[in-house]
């Protein structure tokens, strides 16, 4: 009886760790950084962390949709730069457009790139890795052509507010991220469309048999990803006060890392948007904490890469256990 009780207890503990391991890791990391750096817990620094993670958070939300369908998108950094350049060109000089128009243009630019990705992946069955790798190069080249290889500065004050402003002390980028996250959480948890995404990622053949348009669903998640990359491009451009042709380099890695750390399976069909949020915060806290401790950015890249590999290994071991 004691042996049976012990085995049940061990199984229960393992199940708890598997289910809430990401939250436990977040709490432990928060405590460690609080002890390692006295400045970490300051209000200004915590708000700065939220501001810093907001762009990656918007990208990670879109990447969650994509990875839930067993896909991947390597082009979001380049799409971000293209959308940022397109929007910035409308809010510079004396004939600047309304910032809302520039925001919509950035969103549309990202959506079009995402639609191109989705079209080839969903309807021509071109592997997502190959398609988005090609878009990475195409979008970056288009950005360089559009901007002439130079930054687009002198943005209007109204547009800069989207990246630097605040509402009752809360940075605007954080508000945008919160809205995007809330909408995504409702869609994935409470809508038929959200259930279709999980079904397609879990077993596309069964999903098709049950009447789900698999190709349309896959196409749609890449449009969503592109649109959110466009939003992130507007946010980054407004925050840095100019559109840089090299903006967004490596951003896809941080987004993928946040999603995978959050427990979304690379094989599709398994994951929670809430845990993606935790993954985003973990990536942000690691970067911020290492900055406060004076750790070189070179070492930070090594640490982030190691975390991604570790998260994938955990995901694979969990899949085998299931």
JSON list of C-alpha atoms in Angstrom, two decimals, residues 45-55 170-171 173-174 177 281:
[
{"chain": "A", "resi": 45, "resn": "UNK", "atom": "CA", "xyz": [12.46, 48.86, -14.12]},
{"chain": "A", "resi": 46, "resn": "UNK", "atom": "CA", "xyz": [9.39, 46.61, -14.01]},
{"chain": "A", "resi": 47, "resn": "UNK", "atom": "CA", "xyz": [7.50, 49.04, -16.25]},
{"chain": "A", "resi": 48, "resn": "UNK", "atom": "CA", "xyz": [10.54, 49.11, -18.52]},
{"chain": "A", "resi": 49, "resn": "UNK", "atom": "CA", "xyz": [10.49, 45.30, -18.71]},
{"chain": "A", "resi": 50, "resn": "UNK", "atom": "CA", "xyz": [6.83, 45.36, -19.77]},
{"chain": "A", "resi": 51, "resn": "UNK", "atom": "CA", "xyz": [7.59, 48.01, -22.39]},
{"chain": "A", "resi": 52, "resn": "UNK", "atom": "CA", "xyz": [10.52, 45.99, -23.71]},
{"chain": "A", "resi": 53, "resn": "UNK", "atom": "CA", "xyz": [8.58, 42.71, -23.99]},
{"chain": "A", "resi": 54, "resn": "UNK", "atom": "CA", "xyz": [5.51, 44.26, -25.62]},
{"chain": "A", "resi": 55, "resn": "UNK", "atom": "CA", "xyz": [6.86, 44.01, -29.17]},
{"chain": "A", "resi": 170, "resn": "UNK", "atom": "CA", "xyz": [0.86, 52.61, -18.60]},
{"chain": "A", "resi": 171, "resn": "UNK", "atom": "CA", "xyz": [3.04, 52.66, -21.75]},
{"chain": "A", "resi": 173, "resn": "UNK", "atom": "CA", "xyz": [2.97, 49.53, -26.33]},
{"chain": "A", "resi": 174, "resn": "UNK", "atom": "CA", "xyz": [1.98, 47.59, -23.21]},
{"chain": "A", "resi": 177, "resn": "UNK", "atom": "CA", "xyz": [0.09, 44.09, -26.34]},
{"chain": "A", "resi": 281, "resn": "UNK", "atom": "CA", "xyz": [8.00, 37.61, -19.60]}
]
